[in-house]
Short mmCIF file of C-alpha atoms in Angstrom, two decimals:
data_model
loop_
_atom_site.label_atom_id
_atom_site.label_comp_id
_atom_site.label_asym_id
_atom_site.label_seq_id
_atom_site.Cartn_x
_atom_site.Cartn_y
_atom_site.Cartn_z
CA MET A 75 91.89 6.39 81.60
CA SER A 76 92.18 4.59 85.30
CA TRP A 77 89.50 7.07 86.39
CA VAL A 78 87.08 6.02 83.79
CA LEU A 79 87.87 2.67 84.36
CA ALA A 80 87.11 2.89 88.02
CA ASN A 81 83.87 4.80 87.43
CA ILE A 82 82.07 2.86 84.86
CA PRO A 83 78.99 2.66 86.75
CA LEU A 84 78.86 6.48 87.29
CA LEU A 85 79.19 6.82 83.71
CA ALA A 86 76.50 4.34 82.72
CA GLU A 87 74.22 6.15 85.26
CA ARG A 88 74.77 9.69 83.84
CA LEU A 89 74.58 8.25 80.05
CA LEU A 90 70.96 6.88 81.05
CA ALA A 91 70.07 9.89 82.53
CA HIS A 92 71.17 11.95 79.51
CA LEU A 93 69.19 9.80 77.28
CA GLY A 94 66.16 9.88 79.46
CA GLN A 95 66.49 14.01 79.01
CA ALA A 96 67.35 13.89 75.39
CA ILE A 97 64.98 11.15 73.85
CA PRO A 98 61.51 12.72 74.92
CA PRO A 99 62.33 16.24 73.31
CA ILE A 100 63.67 14.71 70.11
CA VAL A 101 60.48 12.66 69.73
CA LEU A 102 57.94 15.39 70.80
CA ALA A 103 59.94 18.01 68.79
CA PHE A 104 59.29 15.65 65.42
CA VAL A 105 55.67 14.80 66.11
CA LEU A 106 54.66 18.45 66.98
CA ALA A 107 56.55 20.08 64.23
CA ILE A 108 54.39 18.31 61.26
CA PRO A 109 51.17 19.63 62.10
CA ILE A 110 52.44 22.87 63.07
CA ALA A 111 54.45 23.06 59.61
CA LYS A 112 51.39 21.68 57.71
CA LEU A 113 49.23 24.54 59.43
CA ALA A 114 52.15 27.25 58.66
CA ASN A 115 52.09 26.16 55.05
CA SER A 116 48.57 26.67 54.69
CA ARG A 117 48.76 30.49 55.09
CA GLY A 118 51.70 32.56 53.85
CA TRP A 119 51.74 35.28 56.96
CA LEU A 120 51.65 32.11 59.18
CA ARG A 121 54.41 30.63 57.60
CA GLY A 122 56.60 33.83 57.74
CA GLY A 123 55.52 34.30 61.48
CA LEU A 124 56.20 30.52 62.67
CA THR A 125 59.50 30.06 60.74
CA GLY A 126 60.89 33.66 61.65
CA GLY A 127 59.75 33.19 65.25
CA ALA A 128 61.10 29.78 65.46
CA GLY A 129 64.45 31.30 64.09
CA LEU A 130 64.39 33.99 66.68
CA LEU A 131 63.82 31.39 69.50
CA TYR A 132 66.82 29.23 68.83
CA ALA A 133 68.86 32.39 69.55
CA VAL A 134 67.98 32.40 72.98
CA PRO A 135 70.84 30.91 75.18
CA SER A 136 69.91 27.54 76.86
CA LEU A 137 70.69 28.16 80.42
CA PRO A 138 68.57 31.48 80.74
CA LEU A 139 65.51 29.36 79.09
CA PHE A 140 65.99 26.37 81.75
CA ILE A 141 65.88 29.16 84.31
CA VAL A 142 62.96 31.02 83.21
CA LEU A 143 60.95 28.06 82.51
CA PRO A 144 60.15 26.68 86.19
CA ILE A 145 58.30 30.17 86.64
CA ILE A 146 55.89 29.43 83.89
CA LEU A 147 55.45 25.72 84.40
CA GLY A 148 55.53 25.64 88.11
CA THR A 149 58.31 23.10 88.10
CA GLY A 150 61.71 23.34 90.21
CA ILE A 151 64.65 24.22 88.66
CA ARG A 152 66.15 21.05 89.03
CA SER A 153 63.22 19.06 87.66
CA THR A 154 63.88 16.67 84.60
CA ILE A 155 60.29 18.18 82.99
CA ASN A 156 61.74 21.60 82.83
CA ILE A 157 64.79 20.44 80.81
CA ILE A 158 62.34 18.24 78.67
CA VAL A 159 60.05 21.08 77.93
CA ALA A 160 63.03 23.79 76.99
CA LEU A 161 64.73 21.10 74.76
CA THR A 162 61.38 20.54 73.10
CA ILE A 163 61.18 24.18 72.48
CA TYR A 164 64.44 24.25 70.92
CA GLY A 165 63.82 21.02 68.82
CA LEU A 166 60.64 22.78 67.34
CA ALA A 167 62.88 25.95 66.47
CA LEU A 168 64.93 23.60 64.47
CA MET A 169 62.21 21.36 63.32
CA VAL A 170 59.27 23.57 62.30
CA PRO A 171 61.13 25.52 59.60
CA SER A 172 62.82 22.33 58.08
CA ALA A 173 59.50 20.34 58.17
CA SER A 174 57.74 23.32 56.74
CA GLU A 175 60.38 23.25 53.97
CA ALA A 176 60.12 19.39 53.54
CA LEU A 177 56.33 19.54 53.23
CA ARG A 178 56.43 22.47 50.66
CA ALA A 179 58.98 20.78 48.51
CA VAL A 180 56.44 18.02 47.71
CA SER A 181 55.34 18.41 44.19
CA ARG A 182 51.75 20.22 43.63
CA ASP A 183 51.24 17.80 40.50
CA THR A 184 51.85 14.75 42.48
CA LEU A 185 49.39 15.82 44.97
CA GLN A 186 46.52 16.83 42.45
CA SER A 187 47.08 13.33 40.75
CA ALA A 188 46.58 11.70 44.26
CA THR A 189 43.39 13.72 44.60
CA ALA A 190 42.39 12.73 41.15
CA GLN A 191 42.95 9.03 42.13
CA GLY A 192 40.34 9.34 44.82
CA TYR A 193 42.48 9.92 47.92
CA ALA A 194 40.61 11.98 50.89
CA PRO A 195 42.56 15.01 52.04
CA PHE A 196 43.77 13.31 55.26
CA ALA A 197 44.80 10.01 53.43
CA ARG A 198 46.45 11.85 50.85
CA PHE A 199 48.59 13.76 53.59
CA LEU A 200 49.29 10.67 55.19
CA ARG A 201 50.07 8.34 52.34
CA VAL A 202 51.17 10.62 49.50
CA GLU A 203 52.54 13.62 51.02
CA LEU A 204 54.28 12.49 54.31
CA PRO A 205 56.27 9.80 52.68
CA LEU A 206 57.55 11.95 49.91
CA ALA A 207 58.49 14.57 52.42
CA GLY A 208 60.10 11.89 54.56
CA PRO A 209 63.55 11.89 53.74
CA ALA A 210 63.86 15.83 54.13
CA LEU A 211 62.02 15.40 57.49
CA VAL A 212 64.57 12.82 58.53
CA ALA A 213 67.31 15.00 57.66
CA GLY A 214 65.74 17.89 59.79
CA LEU A 215 65.26 15.41 62.77
CA ARG A 216 69.18 14.44 62.60
CA VAL A 217 70.00 17.96 63.55
CA VAL A 218 67.51 18.41 66.20
CA ALA A 219 68.69 14.86 67.71
CA VAL A 220 72.65 16.03 67.60
CA SER A 221 71.76 19.32 68.98
CA THR A 222 69.50 17.94 71.82
CA VAL A 223 71.84 15.55 72.86
CA SER A 224 74.58 18.48 73.25
CA LEU A 225 72.06 20.89 75.10
CA VAL A 226 71.08 18.52 77.61
CA THR A 227 74.77 18.80 79.36
CA VAL A 228 73.91 22.59 80.09
CA GLY A 229 71.32 20.97 82.70
CA GLY A 230 74.49 20.03 84.63
CA VAL A 231 75.15 23.49 85.72
CA LEU A 232 71.80 23.49 87.57
CA GLY A 233 72.46 20.24 89.12
CA VAL A 234 70.36 18.09 86.86
CA PRO A 235 72.13 14.67 86.45
CA SER A 236 73.61 13.99 82.92
CA LEU A 237 76.66 13.69 81.29
CA GLY A 238 76.82 17.52 81.63
CA MET A 239 77.24 16.91 85.53
CA LEU A 240 80.86 15.12 84.38
CA PHE A 241 82.08 18.71 83.35
CA ILE A 242 80.91 20.48 86.53
CA ASP A 243 82.42 17.62 88.81
CA GLY A 244 85.53 17.31 86.75
CA PHE A 245 86.31 20.95 86.78
CA GLN A 246 85.66 21.44 90.61
CA ARG A 247 87.74 18.46 91.27
CA SER A 248 90.41 19.13 88.58
CA ILE A 249 89.90 15.53 86.99
CA THR A 250 90.62 16.17 83.40
CA ALA A 251 89.79 12.32 82.62
CA GLU A 252 86.26 13.15 83.90
CA ILE A 253 85.67 16.08 81.56
CA LEU A 254 87.09 14.18 78.60
CA ALA A 255 85.07 11.10 79.25
CA GLY A 256 81.94 13.49 79.64
CA ILE A 257 82.78 15.17 75.92
CA VAL A 258 83.58 11.74 74.27
CA LEU A 259 80.29 9.97 75.77
CA THR A 260 78.23 13.31 74.58
CA ALA A 261 79.51 13.39 71.14
CA ALA A 262 79.43 9.67 70.87
CA LEU A 263 75.78 9.51 71.93
CA ALA A 264 74.88 12.52 69.29
CA ILE A 265 76.95 10.72 66.49
CA ALA A 266 75.06 7.01 67.51
CA LEU A 267 71.58 8.59 67.36
CA ASP A 268 72.40 10.48 64.10
CA LEU A 269 73.31 7.23 62.78
CA LEU A 270 70.51 5.25 64.15
CA ILE A 271 67.90 7.84 62.59
CA MET A 272 69.68 7.62 59.37
CA LEU A 273 69.50 4.04 59.16
CA GLY A 274 65.92 3.84 60.34
CA GLY A 275 64.74 6.43 57.70
CA ARG A 276 66.46 4.40 54.89
CA LEU A 277 64.69 1.17 56.32
CA ALA A 278 61.54 2.94 56.47
CA MET A 279 61.80 4.55 53.29
CA PRO A 280 63.32 2.52 50.73
CA TRP A 281 62.66 5.12 48.02
CA SER A 282 64.86 7.75 49.76
CA ARG A 283 67.99 8.23 47.93
CA VAL A 284 70.90 9.49 49.51
CA ARG A 285 70.87 13.24 48.45
CA GLY A 286 74.10 14.09 50.18
CA GLU A 287 74.02 16.09 53.49
CA GLY A 288 71.46 18.81 52.15
CA VAL A 289 71.04 20.71 55.56
CA ARG A 290 73.80 23.21 56.74
CA MET B 243 55.23 34.81 89.66
CA SER B 244 56.33 36.97 92.60
CA GLN B 245 59.72 35.78 91.77
CA LEU B 246 59.45 37.22 88.45
CA LEU B 247 58.50 40.77 90.12
CA GLU B 248 61.53 40.60 92.40
CA ALA B 249 63.66 39.88 89.54
CA PHE B 250 62.21 42.92 87.72
CA SER B 251 62.68 44.87 91.02
CA TRP B 252 66.46 43.21 91.05
CA LEU B 253 66.81 44.81 87.47
CA ALA B 254 65.21 48.27 88.35
CA ASP B 255 67.52 48.97 91.36
CA PRO B 256 69.76 51.72 90.49
CA THR B 257 72.63 50.53 92.35
CA ARG B 258 73.00 47.59 89.86
CA TRP B 259 73.51 50.05 87.07
CA SER B 260 76.74 51.27 88.12
CA GLY B 261 80.06 50.12 89.46
CA THR B 262 82.60 47.43 88.50
CA ASP B 263 80.07 44.71 89.29
CA GLY B 264 77.31 46.57 87.73
CA ILE B 265 75.04 45.59 84.87
CA PRO B 266 76.58 48.15 82.20
CA THR B 267 80.12 46.61 83.12
CA ARG B 268 79.25 43.03 82.64
CA LEU B 269 77.39 43.85 79.52
CA LEU B 270 80.38 45.40 77.94
CA GLU B 271 82.50 42.57 79.18
CA HIS B 272 79.80 40.14 77.45
CA LEU B 273 80.09 42.16 74.26
CA TRP B 274 83.92 42.56 74.29
CA TYR B 275 84.27 38.91 74.73
CA THR B 276 81.92 37.81 71.97
CA ALA B 277 83.71 40.51 69.47
CA LEU B 278 87.09 38.82 70.59
CA GLY B 279 85.79 35.56 69.86
CA VAL B 280 84.17 36.10 66.70
CA VAL B 281 86.97 38.10 65.13
CA VAL B 282 89.72 35.65 66.04
CA ALA B 283 87.16 32.67 64.37
CA ALA B 284 86.56 35.03 61.52
CA VAL B 285 90.11 35.51 60.69
CA ILE B 286 90.64 31.81 60.63
CA ALA B 287 87.33 30.67 59.13
CA VAL B 288 86.28 33.34 56.65
CA PRO B 289 89.41 33.16 53.88
CA ILE B 290 89.20 29.21 54.31
CA GLY B 291 85.73 29.27 53.45
CA LEU B 292 85.99 31.74 50.67
CA PHE B 293 88.83 29.45 49.24
CA VAL B 294 86.79 26.36 49.82
CA GLY B 295 83.49 27.92 47.93
CA HIS B 296 85.59 29.27 45.22
CA THR B 297 87.54 26.16 44.34
CA GLY B 298 85.25 23.74 45.59
CA ARG B 299 88.40 21.81 47.33
CA GLY B 300 87.70 20.51 50.71
CA ARG B 301 83.99 21.00 50.44
CA GLY B 302 83.52 17.51 52.18
CA LEU B 303 85.66 18.42 54.90
CA VAL B 304 83.78 21.72 55.64
CA VAL B 305 80.29 19.77 55.68
CA ALA B 306 81.65 17.20 58.06
CA LEU B 307 83.35 19.86 60.38
CA SER B 308 80.16 21.95 60.68
CA GLY B 309 78.24 18.42 61.50
CA ALA B 310 80.70 17.37 63.93
CA ALA B 311 80.84 20.73 65.71
CA ARG B 312 77.12 20.54 66.69
CA ALA B 313 77.98 17.48 68.66
CA LEU B 314 80.40 18.91 70.71
CA PRO B 315 79.20 20.06 74.03
CA THR B 316 79.89 23.83 74.84
CA LEU B 317 80.18 23.41 78.64
CA GLY B 318 82.52 20.39 78.12
CA LEU B 319 84.79 22.39 76.25
CA ILE B 320 84.77 25.38 78.66
CA THR B 321 85.52 23.33 81.54
CA LEU B 322 88.33 21.25 79.83
CA PHE B 323 89.83 24.55 78.73
CA GLY B 324 89.46 26.16 82.01
CA LEU B 325 91.33 23.21 83.60
CA TRP B 326 94.14 23.10 81.19
CA LEU B 327 94.62 26.80 80.69
CA GLY B 328 93.60 28.40 84.24
CA ILE B 329 91.50 31.26 85.08
CA GLY B 330 91.79 34.03 82.64
CA LEU B 331 90.72 35.03 79.14
CA ARG B 332 92.67 32.27 77.09
CA ALA B 333 90.21 29.24 77.79
CA PRO B 334 87.06 30.91 77.27
CA ILE B 335 88.27 32.74 74.03
CA LEU B 336 89.71 29.25 72.89
CA ALA B 337 86.13 27.94 73.34
CA PHE B 338 84.53 30.69 71.52
CA VAL B 339 86.72 30.32 68.65
CA VAL B 340 86.34 26.42 68.43
CA LEU B 341 82.64 27.00 68.45
CA ALA B 342 82.38 29.88 66.00
CA ILE B 343 84.50 28.59 63.27
CA PRO B 344 82.08 25.93 61.92
CA SER B 345 79.17 28.77 61.53
CA LEU B 346 81.40 31.13 59.83
CA LEU B 347 83.17 28.44 57.57
CA ALA B 348 79.89 27.36 56.67
CA GLY B 349 78.49 30.96 55.72
CA ALA B 350 81.53 31.80 53.88
CA TYR B 351 81.60 28.94 51.59
CA SER B 352 77.78 28.57 50.93
CA ALA B 353 77.87 32.40 50.21
CA VAL B 354 80.25 31.74 47.46
CA GLU B 355 78.54 28.68 46.37
CA SER B 356 75.12 30.46 46.13
CA VAL B 357 76.39 32.61 43.44
CA ASP B 358 74.82 31.44 39.74
CA PRO B 359 77.68 29.85 38.03
CA ARG B 360 76.60 31.34 34.79
CA THR B 361 77.48 34.75 36.47
CA VAL B 362 80.91 33.62 37.36
CA ASP B 363 81.60 32.52 33.81
CA ALA B 364 80.48 35.74 32.52
CA ALA B 365 83.01 37.38 34.63
CA ARG B 366 85.42 35.14 33.61
CA ALA B 367 84.73 35.52 30.16
CA GLN B 368 85.32 39.32 30.64
CA GLY B 369 88.72 38.69 31.55
CA MET B 370 88.31 39.20 35.44
CA THR B 371 91.38 37.33 37.58
CA GLU B 372 90.07 34.67 39.88
CA TRP B 373 90.75 37.31 42.67
CA GLN B 374 88.59 39.65 41.10
CA ILE B 375 85.90 37.20 40.58
CA LEU B 376 86.17 36.34 44.21
CA SER B 377 86.11 39.91 45.61
CA ARG B 378 83.98 41.77 43.05
CA VAL B 379 81.37 39.02 41.95
CA GLU B 380 81.11 36.17 44.38
CA ALA B 381 81.76 38.07 47.70
CA PRO B 382 79.32 40.92 47.20
CA LEU B 383 76.34 38.72 45.80
CA GLY B 384 76.82 36.27 48.56
CA MET B 385 76.84 38.58 51.35
CA PRO B 386 73.70 37.94 52.78
CA LEU B 387 74.59 34.24 53.29
CA LEU B 388 78.09 35.47 54.66
CA ILE B 389 76.13 37.78 57.39
CA SER B 390 74.10 34.90 58.17
CA GLY B 391 77.34 32.98 59.09
CA PHE B 392 78.38 35.68 61.14
CA ARG B 393 74.83 36.05 62.66
CA LEU B 394 74.87 32.27 63.75
CA ALA B 395 78.42 32.70 65.25
CA ILE B 396 77.38 35.68 67.41
CA VAL B 397 74.30 34.22 68.65
CA GLN B 398 76.15 31.05 69.50
CA VAL B 399 79.37 32.87 71.06
CA VAL B 400 76.64 35.19 73.21
CA ALA B 401 75.42 31.77 74.58
CA THR B 402 78.89 30.43 75.29
CA VAL B 403 80.16 33.70 76.87
CA MET B 404 77.39 33.19 79.20
CA LEU B 405 78.31 29.69 80.15
CA ALA B 406 82.03 31.00 80.36
CA SER B 407 81.27 33.02 83.36
CA TYR B 408 81.00 29.42 85.24
CA ILE B 409 84.74 29.26 85.20
CA GLY B 410 85.36 32.68 86.84
CA ASN B 411 85.14 35.45 84.16
CA GLY B 412 82.57 38.21 83.83
CA GLY B 413 79.69 38.78 81.34
CA LEU B 414 76.25 38.62 82.12
CA GLY B 415 76.46 34.99 83.13
CA ARG B 416 78.08 36.37 86.31
CA PHE B 417 74.71 37.33 87.69
CA ILE B 418 73.30 33.76 87.04
CA PHE B 419 76.12 31.64 88.50
CA LEU B 420 76.24 34.09 91.55
CA GLY B 421 72.46 33.74 92.03
CA LEU B 422 72.88 30.03 91.47
CA GLN B 423 75.64 30.05 94.34
CA LEU B 424 73.57 32.04 96.68
CA GLN B 425 70.35 30.35 95.95
CA ASP B 426 68.95 33.64 95.03
CA TYR B 427 66.46 32.94 92.32
CA PRO B 428 65.44 36.27 91.42
CA GLN B 429 69.09 37.33 90.46
CA MET B 430 69.36 34.12 88.32
CA LEU B 431 66.12 35.40 86.65
CA ALA B 432 67.35 38.92 86.13
CA GLY B 433 70.59 37.43 84.72
CA SER B 434 68.68 35.25 82.13
CA ILE B 435 66.39 38.11 81.18
CA LEU B 436 69.29 40.25 80.29
CA VAL B 437 71.21 37.74 78.62
CA VAL B 438 67.98 36.69 76.43
CA ALA B 439 67.33 40.32 75.66
CA LEU B 440 70.97 40.71 74.50
CA ALA B 441 70.62 37.37 72.30
CA LEU B 442 67.53 38.78 70.51
CA VAL B 443 68.40 42.19 70.03
CA LEU B 444 71.63 40.95 68.39
CA ASP B 445 69.80 38.52 66.49
CA VAL B 446 67.13 40.82 65.14
CA ALA B 447 70.01 43.57 64.19
CA LEU B 448 72.14 41.07 62.05
CA ARG B 449 68.85 39.97 60.36
CA LEU B 450 68.30 43.50 59.45
CA LEU B 451 71.89 43.86 58.27
CA GLU B 452 71.36 40.75 56.25
CA ARG B 453 68.47 42.50 54.40
CA LEU B 454 70.20 45.94 53.84
CA LEU B 455 73.52 44.26 52.40
CA ALA B 456 71.92 42.26 49.90
CA PRO B 457 72.59 43.64 46.71
CA ARG B 458 69.49 44.84 44.63
CA GLY B 459 68.51 42.22 42.15
CA ALA B 460 70.26 39.43 43.68
CA ALA B 461 68.22 36.46 45.04
CA ARG B 462 68.07 36.52 48.83
CA GLY B 463 69.57 33.52 50.60
#
């Protein structure tokens, strides 16, 4: 405990760096997944390929991905960009199948009614389909957020500053409090983001009912 | 890109493919640790998951647990256990078990729950005992989901074994951490390629198994 109290500035710095690497992939994965899912749903074979590929991608362990990406991106191994791109890929691997499922669950009848009422295709997508798929999309986003926050720590192995550096430093210097502080802060950050997304979703979509935890 | 070529020539070097530090030894270590972690976790989680699925008791706890596990940073657990239990197998195995349990629990529980309740009622009406219903109706029908739980757990443990190499054990992660210490990027890259290939091969093999074990006529999960 005394270690934690004596190192609050360090913890705050690591926490901020962690957020800086977690937020962009979460946002990017969410924004990119929707058009990809929409495209996937338009063709049966594309849907099978994209969701299957996404599932396979998720099986790739994170550290090797962090190491292989700099070759493709031309960045350094300790670059933050590298971590952000890798985690966006993981985010997409989780989000594309769940967004595709969310959009597919919107009733065809409702969409046809909207067309009959004179909605143009894009307006129909934006104002009818997306809001109806919203609660399921938010459920998917929550999973992405929690998993991204946890994965950011792996960059610590490579020397990218984040809460993960507390594990490496704590292990090398045998400071249990440092590792514990890292675990607690990472989990707390994940839970806080999860709650924020859930509350944000409820505020933005008052029509969404609580449908339990839906996702595995 | 030249580093990629160097990584491939690292992999192609025949001296890497023999001896106690060779790729086959590390690969077998990796698979052995994975099997150990998943088996220990399965012994604990599968019976509990089947029980929860069959009785519906403790459902909320299982859902909450699998959600909470996702928030736990793997690397944090490994370094914490490593510091507490010292160098050796105990610390990493404990971390693998902790991380594999939620997927296995969720797989076992959702496998039972996926079975049509009318089928279960029909079995009960025919005079089957609760144990017979679980072992002869619910478990076989839910098999694809159960295997899917195993697949997720195995994929997760393979990734964890590679991180556990950090606290001094074997496995394919050894090449990556050695490369990191020596600033030998081609070796890190070669190690990464090996781990990625292993994870993908296991994932695909288990997906095929999922299909093969689906009983004919049952809806696939």
